[in-house]
Coordinates of C-alpha atoms in Angstrom, one line a residue:
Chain A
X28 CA 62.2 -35.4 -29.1
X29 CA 63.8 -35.5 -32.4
X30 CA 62.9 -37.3 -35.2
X31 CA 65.2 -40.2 -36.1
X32 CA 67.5 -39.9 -39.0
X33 CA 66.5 -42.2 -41.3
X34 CA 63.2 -40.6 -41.2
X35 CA 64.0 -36.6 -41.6
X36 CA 66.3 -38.1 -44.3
X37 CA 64.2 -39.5 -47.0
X38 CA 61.1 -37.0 -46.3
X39 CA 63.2 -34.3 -46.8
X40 CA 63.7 -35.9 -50.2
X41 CA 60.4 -37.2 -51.0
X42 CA 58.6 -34.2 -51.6
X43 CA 59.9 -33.1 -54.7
X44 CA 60.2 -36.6 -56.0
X45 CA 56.7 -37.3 -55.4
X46 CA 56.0 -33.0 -57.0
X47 CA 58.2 -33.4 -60.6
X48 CA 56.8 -37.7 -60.9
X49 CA 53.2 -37.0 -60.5
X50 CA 53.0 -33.4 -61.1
X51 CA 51.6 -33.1 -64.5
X52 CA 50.4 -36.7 -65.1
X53 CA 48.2 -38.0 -62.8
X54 CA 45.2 -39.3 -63.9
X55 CA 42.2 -37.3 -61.7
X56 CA 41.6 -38.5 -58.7
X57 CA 45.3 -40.7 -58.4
X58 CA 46.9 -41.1 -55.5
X59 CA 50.5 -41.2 -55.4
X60 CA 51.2 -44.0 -52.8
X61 CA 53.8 -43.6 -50.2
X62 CA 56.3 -45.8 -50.0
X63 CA 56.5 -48.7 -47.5
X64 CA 60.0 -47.0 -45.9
X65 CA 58.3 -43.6 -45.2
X66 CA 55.0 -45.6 -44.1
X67 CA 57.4 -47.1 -41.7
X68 CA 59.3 -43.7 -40.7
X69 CA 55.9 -42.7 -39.6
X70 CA 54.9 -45.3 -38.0
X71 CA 58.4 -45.0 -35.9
X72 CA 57.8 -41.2 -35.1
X73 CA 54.3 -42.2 -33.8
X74 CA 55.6 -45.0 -32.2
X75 CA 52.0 -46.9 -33.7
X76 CA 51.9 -49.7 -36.0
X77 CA 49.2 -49.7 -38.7
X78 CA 47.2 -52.8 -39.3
X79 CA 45.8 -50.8 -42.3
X80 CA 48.6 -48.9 -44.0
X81 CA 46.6 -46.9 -46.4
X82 CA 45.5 -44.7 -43.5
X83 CA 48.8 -43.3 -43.5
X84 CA 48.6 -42.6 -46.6
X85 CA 44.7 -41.0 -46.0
X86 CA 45.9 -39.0 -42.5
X87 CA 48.9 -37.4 -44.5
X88 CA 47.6 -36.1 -48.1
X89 CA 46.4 -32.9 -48.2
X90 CA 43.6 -31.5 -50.8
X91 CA 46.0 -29.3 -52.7
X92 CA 48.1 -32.4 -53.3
X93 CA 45.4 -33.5 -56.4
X94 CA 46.0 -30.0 -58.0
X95 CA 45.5 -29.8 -61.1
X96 CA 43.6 -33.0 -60.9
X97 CA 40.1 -33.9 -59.4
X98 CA 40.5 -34.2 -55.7
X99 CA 40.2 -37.4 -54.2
X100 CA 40.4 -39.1 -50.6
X101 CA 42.2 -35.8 -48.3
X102 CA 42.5 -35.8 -44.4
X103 CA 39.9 -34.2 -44.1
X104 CA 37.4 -37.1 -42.8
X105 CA 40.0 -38.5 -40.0
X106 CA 40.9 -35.1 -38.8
X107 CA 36.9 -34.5 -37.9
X108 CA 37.2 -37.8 -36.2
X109 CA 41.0 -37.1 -35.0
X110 CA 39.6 -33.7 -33.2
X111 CA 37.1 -35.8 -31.6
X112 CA 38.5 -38.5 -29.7
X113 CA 41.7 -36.0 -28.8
X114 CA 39.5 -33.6 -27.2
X115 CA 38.3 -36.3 -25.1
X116 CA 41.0 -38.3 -24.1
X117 CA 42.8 -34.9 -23.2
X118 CA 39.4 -33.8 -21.3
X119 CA 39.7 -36.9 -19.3
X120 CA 43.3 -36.5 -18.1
X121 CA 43.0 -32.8 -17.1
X122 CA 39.5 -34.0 -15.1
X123 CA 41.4 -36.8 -13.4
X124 CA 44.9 -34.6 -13.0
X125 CA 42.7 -31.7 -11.3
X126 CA 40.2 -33.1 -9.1
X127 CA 38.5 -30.4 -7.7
X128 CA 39.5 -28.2 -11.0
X129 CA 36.2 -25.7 -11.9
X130 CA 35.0 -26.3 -15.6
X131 CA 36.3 -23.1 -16.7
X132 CA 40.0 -23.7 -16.3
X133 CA 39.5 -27.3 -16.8
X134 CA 38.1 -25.9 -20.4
X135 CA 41.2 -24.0 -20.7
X136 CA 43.7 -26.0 -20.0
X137 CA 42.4 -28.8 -22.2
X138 CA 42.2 -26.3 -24.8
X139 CA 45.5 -25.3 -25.0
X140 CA 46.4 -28.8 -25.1
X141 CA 44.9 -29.5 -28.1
X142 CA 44.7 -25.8 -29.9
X143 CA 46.4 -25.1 -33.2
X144 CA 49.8 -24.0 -31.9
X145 CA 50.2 -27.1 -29.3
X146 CA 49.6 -29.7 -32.5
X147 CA 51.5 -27.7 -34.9
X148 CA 54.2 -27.7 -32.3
X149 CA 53.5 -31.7 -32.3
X150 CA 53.8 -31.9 -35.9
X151 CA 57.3 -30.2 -36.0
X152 CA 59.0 -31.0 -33.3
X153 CA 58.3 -34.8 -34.3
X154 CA 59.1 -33.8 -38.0
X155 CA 55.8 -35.3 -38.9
X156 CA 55.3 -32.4 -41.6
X157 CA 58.3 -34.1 -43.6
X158 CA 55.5 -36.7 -44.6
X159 CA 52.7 -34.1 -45.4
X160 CA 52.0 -34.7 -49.4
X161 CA 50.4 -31.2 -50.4
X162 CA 51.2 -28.7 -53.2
X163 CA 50.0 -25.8 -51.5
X164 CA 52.7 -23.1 -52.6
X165 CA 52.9 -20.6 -49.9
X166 CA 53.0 -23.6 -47.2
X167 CA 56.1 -24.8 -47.0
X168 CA 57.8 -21.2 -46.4
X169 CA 55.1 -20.8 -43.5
X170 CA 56.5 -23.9 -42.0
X171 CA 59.7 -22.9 -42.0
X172 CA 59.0 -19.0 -40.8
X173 CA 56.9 -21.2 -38.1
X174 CA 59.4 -23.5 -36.3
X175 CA 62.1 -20.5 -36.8
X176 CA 59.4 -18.5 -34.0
X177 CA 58.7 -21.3 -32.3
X178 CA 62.1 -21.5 -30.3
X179 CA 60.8 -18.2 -28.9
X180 CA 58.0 -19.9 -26.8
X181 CA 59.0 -23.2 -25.2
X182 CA 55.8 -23.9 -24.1
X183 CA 53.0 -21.8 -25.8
X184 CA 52.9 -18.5 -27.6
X185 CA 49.2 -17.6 -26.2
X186 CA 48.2 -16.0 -29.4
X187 CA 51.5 -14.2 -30.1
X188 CA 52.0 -16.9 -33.3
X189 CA 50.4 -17.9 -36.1
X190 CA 51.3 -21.4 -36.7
X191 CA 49.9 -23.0 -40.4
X192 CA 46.4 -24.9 -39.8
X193 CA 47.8 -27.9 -42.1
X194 CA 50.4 -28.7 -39.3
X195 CA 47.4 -29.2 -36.5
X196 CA 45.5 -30.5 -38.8
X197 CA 47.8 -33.8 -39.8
X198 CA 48.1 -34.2 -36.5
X199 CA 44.2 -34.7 -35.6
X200 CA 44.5 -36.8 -38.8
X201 CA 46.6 -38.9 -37.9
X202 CA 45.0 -39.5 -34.3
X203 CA 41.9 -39.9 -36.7
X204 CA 43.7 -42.8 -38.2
X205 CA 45.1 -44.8 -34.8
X206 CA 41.5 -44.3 -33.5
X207 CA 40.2 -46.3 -36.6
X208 CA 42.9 -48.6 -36.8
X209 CA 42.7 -49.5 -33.2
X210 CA 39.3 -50.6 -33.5
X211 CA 38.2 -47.1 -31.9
X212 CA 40.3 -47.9 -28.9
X213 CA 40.8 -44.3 -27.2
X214 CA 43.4 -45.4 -24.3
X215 CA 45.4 -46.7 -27.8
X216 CA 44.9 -43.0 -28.9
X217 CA 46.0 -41.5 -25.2
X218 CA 49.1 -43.2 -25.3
X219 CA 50.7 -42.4 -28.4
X220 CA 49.4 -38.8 -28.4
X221 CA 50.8 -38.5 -24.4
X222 CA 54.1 -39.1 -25.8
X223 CA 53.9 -36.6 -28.7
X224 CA 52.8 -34.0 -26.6
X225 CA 54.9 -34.3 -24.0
X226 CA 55.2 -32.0 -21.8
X227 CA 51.9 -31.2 -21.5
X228 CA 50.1 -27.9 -20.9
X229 CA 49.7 -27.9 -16.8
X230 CA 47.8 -25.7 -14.8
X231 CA 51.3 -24.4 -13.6
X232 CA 52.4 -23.9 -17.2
X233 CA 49.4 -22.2 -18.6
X234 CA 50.0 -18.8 -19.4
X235 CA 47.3 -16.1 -19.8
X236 CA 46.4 -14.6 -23.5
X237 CA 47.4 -11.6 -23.7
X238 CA 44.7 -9.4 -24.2
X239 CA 43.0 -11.1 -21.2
X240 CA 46.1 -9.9 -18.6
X241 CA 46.4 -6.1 -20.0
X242 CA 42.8 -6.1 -19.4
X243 CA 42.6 -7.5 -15.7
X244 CA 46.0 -5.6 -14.8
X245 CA 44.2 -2.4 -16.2
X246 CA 41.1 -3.4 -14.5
X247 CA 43.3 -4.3 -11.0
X248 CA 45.6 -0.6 -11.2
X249 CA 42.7 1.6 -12.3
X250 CA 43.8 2.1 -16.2
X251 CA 41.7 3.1 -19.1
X252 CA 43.0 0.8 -21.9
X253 CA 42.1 1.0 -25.4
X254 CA 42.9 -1.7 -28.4
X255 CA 43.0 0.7 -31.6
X256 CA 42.5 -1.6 -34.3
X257 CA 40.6 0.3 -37.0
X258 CA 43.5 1.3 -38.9
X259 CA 44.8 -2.5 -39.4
X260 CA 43.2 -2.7 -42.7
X261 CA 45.1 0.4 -43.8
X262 CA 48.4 -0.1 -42.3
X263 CA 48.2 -3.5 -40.8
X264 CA 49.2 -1.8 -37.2
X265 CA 47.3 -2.6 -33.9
X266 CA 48.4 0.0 -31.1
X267 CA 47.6 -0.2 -27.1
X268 CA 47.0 3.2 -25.5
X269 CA 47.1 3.1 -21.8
X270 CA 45.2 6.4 -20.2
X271 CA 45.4 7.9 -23.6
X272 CA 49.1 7.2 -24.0
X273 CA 50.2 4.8 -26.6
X274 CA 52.2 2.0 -25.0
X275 CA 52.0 -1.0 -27.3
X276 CA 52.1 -1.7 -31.0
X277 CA 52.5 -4.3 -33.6
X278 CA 52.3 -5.2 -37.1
X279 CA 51.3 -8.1 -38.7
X280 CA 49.9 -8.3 -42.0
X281 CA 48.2 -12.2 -41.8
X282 CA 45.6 -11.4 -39.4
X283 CA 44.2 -8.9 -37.1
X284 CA 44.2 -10.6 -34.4
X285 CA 47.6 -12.1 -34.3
X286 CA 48.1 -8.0 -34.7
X287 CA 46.0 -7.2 -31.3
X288 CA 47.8 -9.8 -29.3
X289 CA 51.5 -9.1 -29.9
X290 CA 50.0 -5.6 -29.1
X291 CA 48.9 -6.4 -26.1
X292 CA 52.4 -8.5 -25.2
X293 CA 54.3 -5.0 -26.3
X294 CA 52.0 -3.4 -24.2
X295 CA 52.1 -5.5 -20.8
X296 CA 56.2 -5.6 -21.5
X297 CA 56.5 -2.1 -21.0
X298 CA 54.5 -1.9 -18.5
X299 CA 56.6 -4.3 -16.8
X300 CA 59.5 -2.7 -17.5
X301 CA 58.3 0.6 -16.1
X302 CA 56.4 -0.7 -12.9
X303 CA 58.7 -3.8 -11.7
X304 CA 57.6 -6.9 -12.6
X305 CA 55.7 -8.2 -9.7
X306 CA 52.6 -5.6 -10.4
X307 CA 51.8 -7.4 -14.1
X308 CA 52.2 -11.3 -12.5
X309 CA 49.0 -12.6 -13.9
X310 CA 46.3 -14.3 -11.2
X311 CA 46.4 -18.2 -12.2
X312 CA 44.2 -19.7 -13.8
X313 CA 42.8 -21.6 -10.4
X314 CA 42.5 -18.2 -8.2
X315 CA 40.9 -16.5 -10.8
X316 CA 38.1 -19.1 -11.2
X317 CA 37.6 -20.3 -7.7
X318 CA 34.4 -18.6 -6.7
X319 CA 32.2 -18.6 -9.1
X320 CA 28.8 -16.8 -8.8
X321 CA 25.8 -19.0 -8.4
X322 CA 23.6 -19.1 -11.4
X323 CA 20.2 -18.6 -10.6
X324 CA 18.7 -17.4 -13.7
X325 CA 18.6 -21.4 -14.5
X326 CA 19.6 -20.9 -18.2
Chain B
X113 CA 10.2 -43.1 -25.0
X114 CA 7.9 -42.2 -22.0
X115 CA 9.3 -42.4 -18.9
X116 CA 8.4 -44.9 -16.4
X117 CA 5.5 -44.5 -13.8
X118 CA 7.2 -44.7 -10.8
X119 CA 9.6 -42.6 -11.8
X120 CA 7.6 -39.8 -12.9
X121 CA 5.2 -40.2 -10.0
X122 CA 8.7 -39.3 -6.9
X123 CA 10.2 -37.2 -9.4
X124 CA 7.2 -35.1 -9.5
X125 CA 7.3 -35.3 -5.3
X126 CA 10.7 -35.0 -4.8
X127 CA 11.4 -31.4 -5.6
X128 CA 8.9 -29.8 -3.5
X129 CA 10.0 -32.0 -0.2
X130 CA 13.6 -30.9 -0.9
X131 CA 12.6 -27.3 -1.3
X132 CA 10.1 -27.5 2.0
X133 CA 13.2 -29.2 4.0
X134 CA 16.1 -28.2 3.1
X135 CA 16.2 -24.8 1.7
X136 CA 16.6 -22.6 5.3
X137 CA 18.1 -25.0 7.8
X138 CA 21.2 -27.0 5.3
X139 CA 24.8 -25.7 6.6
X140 CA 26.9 -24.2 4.1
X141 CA 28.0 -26.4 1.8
X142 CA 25.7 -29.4 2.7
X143 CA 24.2 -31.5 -0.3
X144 CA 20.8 -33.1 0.8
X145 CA 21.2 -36.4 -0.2
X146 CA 19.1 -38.4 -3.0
X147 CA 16.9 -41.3 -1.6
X148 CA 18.0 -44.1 -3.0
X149 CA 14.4 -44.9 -5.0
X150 CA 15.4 -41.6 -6.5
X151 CA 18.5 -42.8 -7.5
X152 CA 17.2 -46.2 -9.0
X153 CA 14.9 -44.3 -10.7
X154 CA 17.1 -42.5 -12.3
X155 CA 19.1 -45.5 -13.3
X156 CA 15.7 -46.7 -14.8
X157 CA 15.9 -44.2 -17.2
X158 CA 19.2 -44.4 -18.4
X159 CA 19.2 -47.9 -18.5
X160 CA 22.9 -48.3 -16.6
X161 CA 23.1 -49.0 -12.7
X162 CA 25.8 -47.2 -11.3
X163 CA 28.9 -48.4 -9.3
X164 CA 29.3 -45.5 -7.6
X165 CA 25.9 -43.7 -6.4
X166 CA 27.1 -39.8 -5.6
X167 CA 27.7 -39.6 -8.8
X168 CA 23.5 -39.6 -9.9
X169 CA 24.0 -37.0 -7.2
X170 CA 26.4 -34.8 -8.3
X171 CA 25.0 -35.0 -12.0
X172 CA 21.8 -34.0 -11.2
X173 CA 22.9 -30.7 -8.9
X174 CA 22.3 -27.6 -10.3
X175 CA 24.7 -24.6 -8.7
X176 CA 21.3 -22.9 -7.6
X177 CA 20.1 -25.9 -5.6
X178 CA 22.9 -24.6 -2.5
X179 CA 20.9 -21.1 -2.5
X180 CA 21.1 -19.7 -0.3
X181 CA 24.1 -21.3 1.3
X182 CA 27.7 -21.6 0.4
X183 CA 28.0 -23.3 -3.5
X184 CA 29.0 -27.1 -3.0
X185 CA 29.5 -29.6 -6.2
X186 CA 27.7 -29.1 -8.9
X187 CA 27.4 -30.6 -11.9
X188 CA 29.9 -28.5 -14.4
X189 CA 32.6 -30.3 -13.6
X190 CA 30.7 -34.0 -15.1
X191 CA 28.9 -31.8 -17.5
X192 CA 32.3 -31.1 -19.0
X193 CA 33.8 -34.3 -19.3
X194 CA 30.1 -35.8 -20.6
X195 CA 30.5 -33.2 -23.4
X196 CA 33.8 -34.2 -24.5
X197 CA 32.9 -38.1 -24.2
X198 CA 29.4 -37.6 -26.1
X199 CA 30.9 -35.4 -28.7
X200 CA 33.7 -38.4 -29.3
X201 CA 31.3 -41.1 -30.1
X202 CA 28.7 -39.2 -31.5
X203 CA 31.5 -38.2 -34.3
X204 CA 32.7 -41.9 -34.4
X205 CA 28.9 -42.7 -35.3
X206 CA 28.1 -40.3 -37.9
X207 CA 32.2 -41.3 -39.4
X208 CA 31.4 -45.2 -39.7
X209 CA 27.6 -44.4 -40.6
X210 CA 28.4 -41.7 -44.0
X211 CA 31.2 -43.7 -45.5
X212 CA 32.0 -41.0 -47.9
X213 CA 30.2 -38.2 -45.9
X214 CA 32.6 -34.6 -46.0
X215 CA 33.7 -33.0 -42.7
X216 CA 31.1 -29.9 -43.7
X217 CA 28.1 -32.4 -43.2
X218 CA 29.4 -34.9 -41.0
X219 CA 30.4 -31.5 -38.4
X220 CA 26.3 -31.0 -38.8
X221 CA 24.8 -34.1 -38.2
X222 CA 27.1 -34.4 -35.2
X223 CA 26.0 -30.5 -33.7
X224 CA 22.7 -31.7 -34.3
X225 CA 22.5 -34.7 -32.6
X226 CA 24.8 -33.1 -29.6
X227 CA 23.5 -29.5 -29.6
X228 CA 21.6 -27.6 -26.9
X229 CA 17.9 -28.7 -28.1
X230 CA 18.8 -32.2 -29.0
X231 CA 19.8 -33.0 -25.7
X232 CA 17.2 -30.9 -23.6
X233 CA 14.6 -33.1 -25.6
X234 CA 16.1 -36.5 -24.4
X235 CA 15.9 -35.2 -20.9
X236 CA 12.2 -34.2 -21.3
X237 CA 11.2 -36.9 -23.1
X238 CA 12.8 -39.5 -20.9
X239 CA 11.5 -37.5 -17.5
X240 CA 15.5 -36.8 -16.7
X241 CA 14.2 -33.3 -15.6
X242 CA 12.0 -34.2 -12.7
X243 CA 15.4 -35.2 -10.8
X244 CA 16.8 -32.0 -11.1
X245 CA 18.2 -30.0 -8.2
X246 CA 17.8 -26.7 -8.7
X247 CA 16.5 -23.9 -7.0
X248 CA 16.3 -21.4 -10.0
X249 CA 12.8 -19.4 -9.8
X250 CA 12.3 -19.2 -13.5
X251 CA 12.8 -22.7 -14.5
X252 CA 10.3 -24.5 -14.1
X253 CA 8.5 -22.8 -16.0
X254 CA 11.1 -22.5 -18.7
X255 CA 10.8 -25.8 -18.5
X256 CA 6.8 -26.5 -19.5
X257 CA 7.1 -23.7 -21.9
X258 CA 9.8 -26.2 -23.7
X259 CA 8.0 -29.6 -23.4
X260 CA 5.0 -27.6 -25.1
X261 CA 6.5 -25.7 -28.1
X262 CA 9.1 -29.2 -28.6
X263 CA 5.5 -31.0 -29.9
X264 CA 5.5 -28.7 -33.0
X265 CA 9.2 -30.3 -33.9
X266 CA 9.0 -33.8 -34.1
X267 CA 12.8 -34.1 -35.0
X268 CA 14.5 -30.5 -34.4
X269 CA 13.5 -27.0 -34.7
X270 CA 17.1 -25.9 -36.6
X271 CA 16.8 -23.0 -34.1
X272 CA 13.3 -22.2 -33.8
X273 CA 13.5 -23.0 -30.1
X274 CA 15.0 -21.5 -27.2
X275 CA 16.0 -24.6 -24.6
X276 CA 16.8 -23.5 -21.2
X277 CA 20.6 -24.6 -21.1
X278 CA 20.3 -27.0 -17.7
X279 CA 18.1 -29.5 -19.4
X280 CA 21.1 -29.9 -22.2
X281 CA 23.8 -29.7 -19.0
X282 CA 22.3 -32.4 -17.2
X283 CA 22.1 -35.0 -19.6
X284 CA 25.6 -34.0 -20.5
X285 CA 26.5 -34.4 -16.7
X286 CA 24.7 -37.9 -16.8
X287 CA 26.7 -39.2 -19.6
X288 CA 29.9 -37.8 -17.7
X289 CA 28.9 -39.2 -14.8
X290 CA 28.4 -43.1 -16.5
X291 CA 31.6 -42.6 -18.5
X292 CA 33.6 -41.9 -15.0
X293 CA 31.4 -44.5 -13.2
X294 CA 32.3 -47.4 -16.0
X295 CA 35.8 -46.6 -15.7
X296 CA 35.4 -44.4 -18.9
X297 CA 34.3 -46.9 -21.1
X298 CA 33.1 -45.4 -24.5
X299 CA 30.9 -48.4 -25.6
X300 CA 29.2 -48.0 -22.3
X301 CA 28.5 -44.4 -23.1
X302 CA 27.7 -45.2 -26.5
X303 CA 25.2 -47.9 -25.9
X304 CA 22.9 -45.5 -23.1
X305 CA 22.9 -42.6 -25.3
X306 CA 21.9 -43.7 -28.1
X307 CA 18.4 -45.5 -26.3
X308 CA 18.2 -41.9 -24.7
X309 CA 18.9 -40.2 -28.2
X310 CA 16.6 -42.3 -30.5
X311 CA 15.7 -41.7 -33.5
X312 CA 18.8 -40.0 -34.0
X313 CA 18.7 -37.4 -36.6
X314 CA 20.1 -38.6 -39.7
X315 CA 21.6 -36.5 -43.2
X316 CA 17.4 -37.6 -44.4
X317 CA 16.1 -36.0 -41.0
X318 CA 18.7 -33.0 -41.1
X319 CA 17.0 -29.8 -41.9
X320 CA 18.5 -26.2 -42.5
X321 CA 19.0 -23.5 -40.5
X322 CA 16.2 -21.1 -41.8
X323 CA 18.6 -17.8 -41.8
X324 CA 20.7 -20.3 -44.7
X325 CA 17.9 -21.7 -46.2
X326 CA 16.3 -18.0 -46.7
X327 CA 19.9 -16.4 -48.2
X328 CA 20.4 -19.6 -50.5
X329 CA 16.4 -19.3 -51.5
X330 CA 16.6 -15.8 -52.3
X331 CA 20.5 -16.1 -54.2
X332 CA 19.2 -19.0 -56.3
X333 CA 16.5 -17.1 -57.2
X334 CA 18.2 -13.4 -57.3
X335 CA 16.0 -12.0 -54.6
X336 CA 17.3 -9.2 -52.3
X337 CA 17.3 -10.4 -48.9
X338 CA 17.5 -8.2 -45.7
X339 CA 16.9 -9.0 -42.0
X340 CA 16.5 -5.9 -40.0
X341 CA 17.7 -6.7 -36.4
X342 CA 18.4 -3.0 -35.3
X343 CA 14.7 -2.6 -33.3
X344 CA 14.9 -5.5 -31.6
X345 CA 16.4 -4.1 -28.3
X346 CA 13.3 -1.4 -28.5
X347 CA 10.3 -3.8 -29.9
X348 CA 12.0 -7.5 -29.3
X349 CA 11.0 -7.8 -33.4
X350 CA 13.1 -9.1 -36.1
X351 CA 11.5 -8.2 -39.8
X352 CA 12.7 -10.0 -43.1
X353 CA 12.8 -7.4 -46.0
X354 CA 12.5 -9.4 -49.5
X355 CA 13.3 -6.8 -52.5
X356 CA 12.3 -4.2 -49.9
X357 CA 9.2 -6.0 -49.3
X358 CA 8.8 -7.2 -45.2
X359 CA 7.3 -11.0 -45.8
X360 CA 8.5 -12.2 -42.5
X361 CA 8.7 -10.9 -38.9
X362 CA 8.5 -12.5 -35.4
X363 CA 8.6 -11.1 -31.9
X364 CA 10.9 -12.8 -29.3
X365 CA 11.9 -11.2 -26.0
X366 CA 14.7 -13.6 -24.4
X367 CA 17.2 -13.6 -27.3
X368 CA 17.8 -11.3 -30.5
X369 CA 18.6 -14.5 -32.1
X370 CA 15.9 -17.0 -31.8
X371 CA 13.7 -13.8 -33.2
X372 CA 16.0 -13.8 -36.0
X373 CA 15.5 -17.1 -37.0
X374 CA 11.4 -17.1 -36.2
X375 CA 11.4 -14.2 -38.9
X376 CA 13.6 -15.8 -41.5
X377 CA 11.3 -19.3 -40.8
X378 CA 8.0 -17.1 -41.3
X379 CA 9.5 -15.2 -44.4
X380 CA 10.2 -19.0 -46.0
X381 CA 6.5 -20.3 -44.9
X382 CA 5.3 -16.9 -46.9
X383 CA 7.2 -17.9 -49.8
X384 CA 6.8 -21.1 -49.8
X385 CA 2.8 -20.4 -49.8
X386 CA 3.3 -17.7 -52.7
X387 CA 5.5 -19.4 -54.7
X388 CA 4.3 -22.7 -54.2
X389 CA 6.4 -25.5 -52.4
X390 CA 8.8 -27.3 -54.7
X391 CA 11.1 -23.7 -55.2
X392 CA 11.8 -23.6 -51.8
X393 CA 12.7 -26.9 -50.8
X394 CA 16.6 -27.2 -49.3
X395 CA 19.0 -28.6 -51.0
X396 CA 20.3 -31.6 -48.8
X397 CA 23.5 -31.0 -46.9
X398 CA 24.9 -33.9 -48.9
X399 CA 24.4 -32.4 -52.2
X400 CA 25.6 -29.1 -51.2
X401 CA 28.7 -29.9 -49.8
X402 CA 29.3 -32.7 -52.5
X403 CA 32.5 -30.3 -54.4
X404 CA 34.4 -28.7 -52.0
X405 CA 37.5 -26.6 -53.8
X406 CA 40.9 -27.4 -52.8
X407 CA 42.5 -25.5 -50.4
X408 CA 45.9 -23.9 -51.9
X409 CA 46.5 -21.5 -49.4
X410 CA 48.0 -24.2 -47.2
X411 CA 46.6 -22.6 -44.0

């Protein structure tokens, strides 16, 4: 879905408004308010109308956003409280959409429902980070550089990006904020964040990380396989070697593991490539899990 | 709370009859059934009657309980969903209870009042334990050892104590199993947990982990601080080193990490004894987390 018009319009605008008016002469602790039209914009993309408009205002304004002031009211409360009642409305769903599901892909599956790259997908693909009142310099390049990747994974990246924490983070936020508003009503919460997240992660959509297939294919085809990643720190470079033999590599200079994974994807690609693909078809989640070892050591 | 008479008295019959007459002859798969006193005793304790009785059943049903047959339904799958649920209103409380309470603190209160030795004391103290179904040798055992070390912590040990696992699981499968049965009604939830929770722990009753309150001790006071873990997998002992000196050590086989934290707790009583009381007494979660610096990285 796209955001509507009226909405992408004026927050593309009211960022630096809101930057060169209160900038400089804020007095510690202010908060700019938002207007009553981008209030409204949000309220449309959410398709929730507040009773108490300042949590908007709350859900949306990051810490950095104070700078150089004293910081005052940030997210930060109604995210805790936002992470919360999402992982257990979406825990619900998945235990009532999978009936005889075990708890370790029903873990899964939940998780990638509510991880950082599924809400930071929510965030942009709704154009809710328009509304995001920060000053955090690096961030809004990292948005950007974000939603250019994204269009490479239509439903999840499995660890192959490495999406900004702000963007999940306004979205827990704001979830934070319906749940309050509501009166703590979680089907309230279900509803609105159904629709955001549409389509959800299904068991027939859930990919495998990465690391996790090269290591069951190795395991299933009798390969040694080695993640080399002691040289990342030098030259920011994590390589695969397959029986000795490098066959994957990447380089990414954010994090290590964002490093390992894409890898690992290298990796598995050319193996693929060289061995057809039907040999590197990960197990699904369900097969893999379905008979579980009985646990008799009773801790 | 103590637990009811009549409910301790078949809880403490129960297991043995079960063992006696169903562990050689059940058919794969087969689930002996809970008597129905067994079940309203059960109800008893939680103070909710049930719609749907299998589900006491099913929460109660350890994966070992099928042994040696064919692994039927267990309890994960509740246990999962009761996690999620109690983790939801547990946050909600701690939100609407600290006002102005940061997301460092509020995170521990809610751990706290949700983690693995919180909730394997409400199902000792309210007797949950005696309607287990389990066949695990060791724990039963496990078990007693708990109920007697819990009487030295009156409100929680900050990881002092090693919990065996089910006792947690089963009270989180209880909860799962009322939030399904009251066609997952949160206040429902919230209003039996919090009778099987009481007193729950509060930011007063909240104590520090003793590994941070040993490193914050000893940097406030410009002490070296060293805990040697590397004999532990030869002599199951963890020593704290303070400027070199050892002032703290403890012996634990089952986990590196519970010895950890016995050392680091006897290396604070030591201090605390030398130094006298007042210069090592925590600083409250509140106060430490009052000035959190702002974010500018943006992710």
């Amino acid at each position: 879905m796209e955001s509507p018009p009226h909405a992408t319009a004026s927050a593309d605008e009211m960022p630096s408004i809101w930057k060169e008016q209160h900038a400089q002469d804020a007095p510690p602790g202010f908060v700019p308010p938002m207007g009553p039209g981008e209030v409204a914009a949000v309220e449309s993309l959410l398709g929730y109308e507040f009773r108490d408009k300042a949590l908007v205002e709350e859900a949306l304004t990051h810490g950095s956003f104070y700078y150089p002031y004293r910081p005052g009211v940030t997210y930060e409360r109604l995210e805790y409280l936002g992470d919360a009642v999402l992982t257990c409305v979406v825990s619900r769903e998945v235990f009532l959409t999978y009936g005889q599901l075990q708890p370790g892909p029903l873990t899964r599956l939940r998780a990638a429902n509510v991880d950082k790259e599924k809400l930071a997908r929510v965030a942009v693909v709704h154009g809710l980070h328009h509304f995001l009142r920060h000053k955090a310099p690096n961030l809004d390049g990292q948005i950007t550089d974000f939603i250019e990747e994204l269009s490479m994974y239509p439903i999840h990246s499995n660890g192959l990006l490495d999406p900004p924490k702000v963007l999940c983070d306004v979205v827990e936020s704001l979830i934070g904020a319906i749940y309050c508003d509501s009166n703590f009503n979680q089907e309230i919460v279900w509803q609105v964040f159904q629709k955001l997240a549409d389509p959800l992660i299904s068991l027939e959509t859930l990919g495998k990380h990465p690391v996790s297939e090269l290591f069951e294919f190795c395991q299933k085809t009798r390969r040694g396989v080695k993640i080399v990643k002691d040289e990342w720190d030098k030259n920011l470079t994590v390589e695969v070697l397959i029986d000795g033999e490098m066959v994957g590599r990447a380089t990414y200079a954010q994090k290590k593991e964002i490093a390992q994974n894409r890898a690992a994807k290298a990796a598995l690609d050319k193996l693929k490539e060289t061995l057809g693909q039907s040999q590197t078809e990960p197990m699904s989640a369900e097969v893999s899990e379905q008979f579980n070892k009985i646990d008799l050591t009773g801790s």
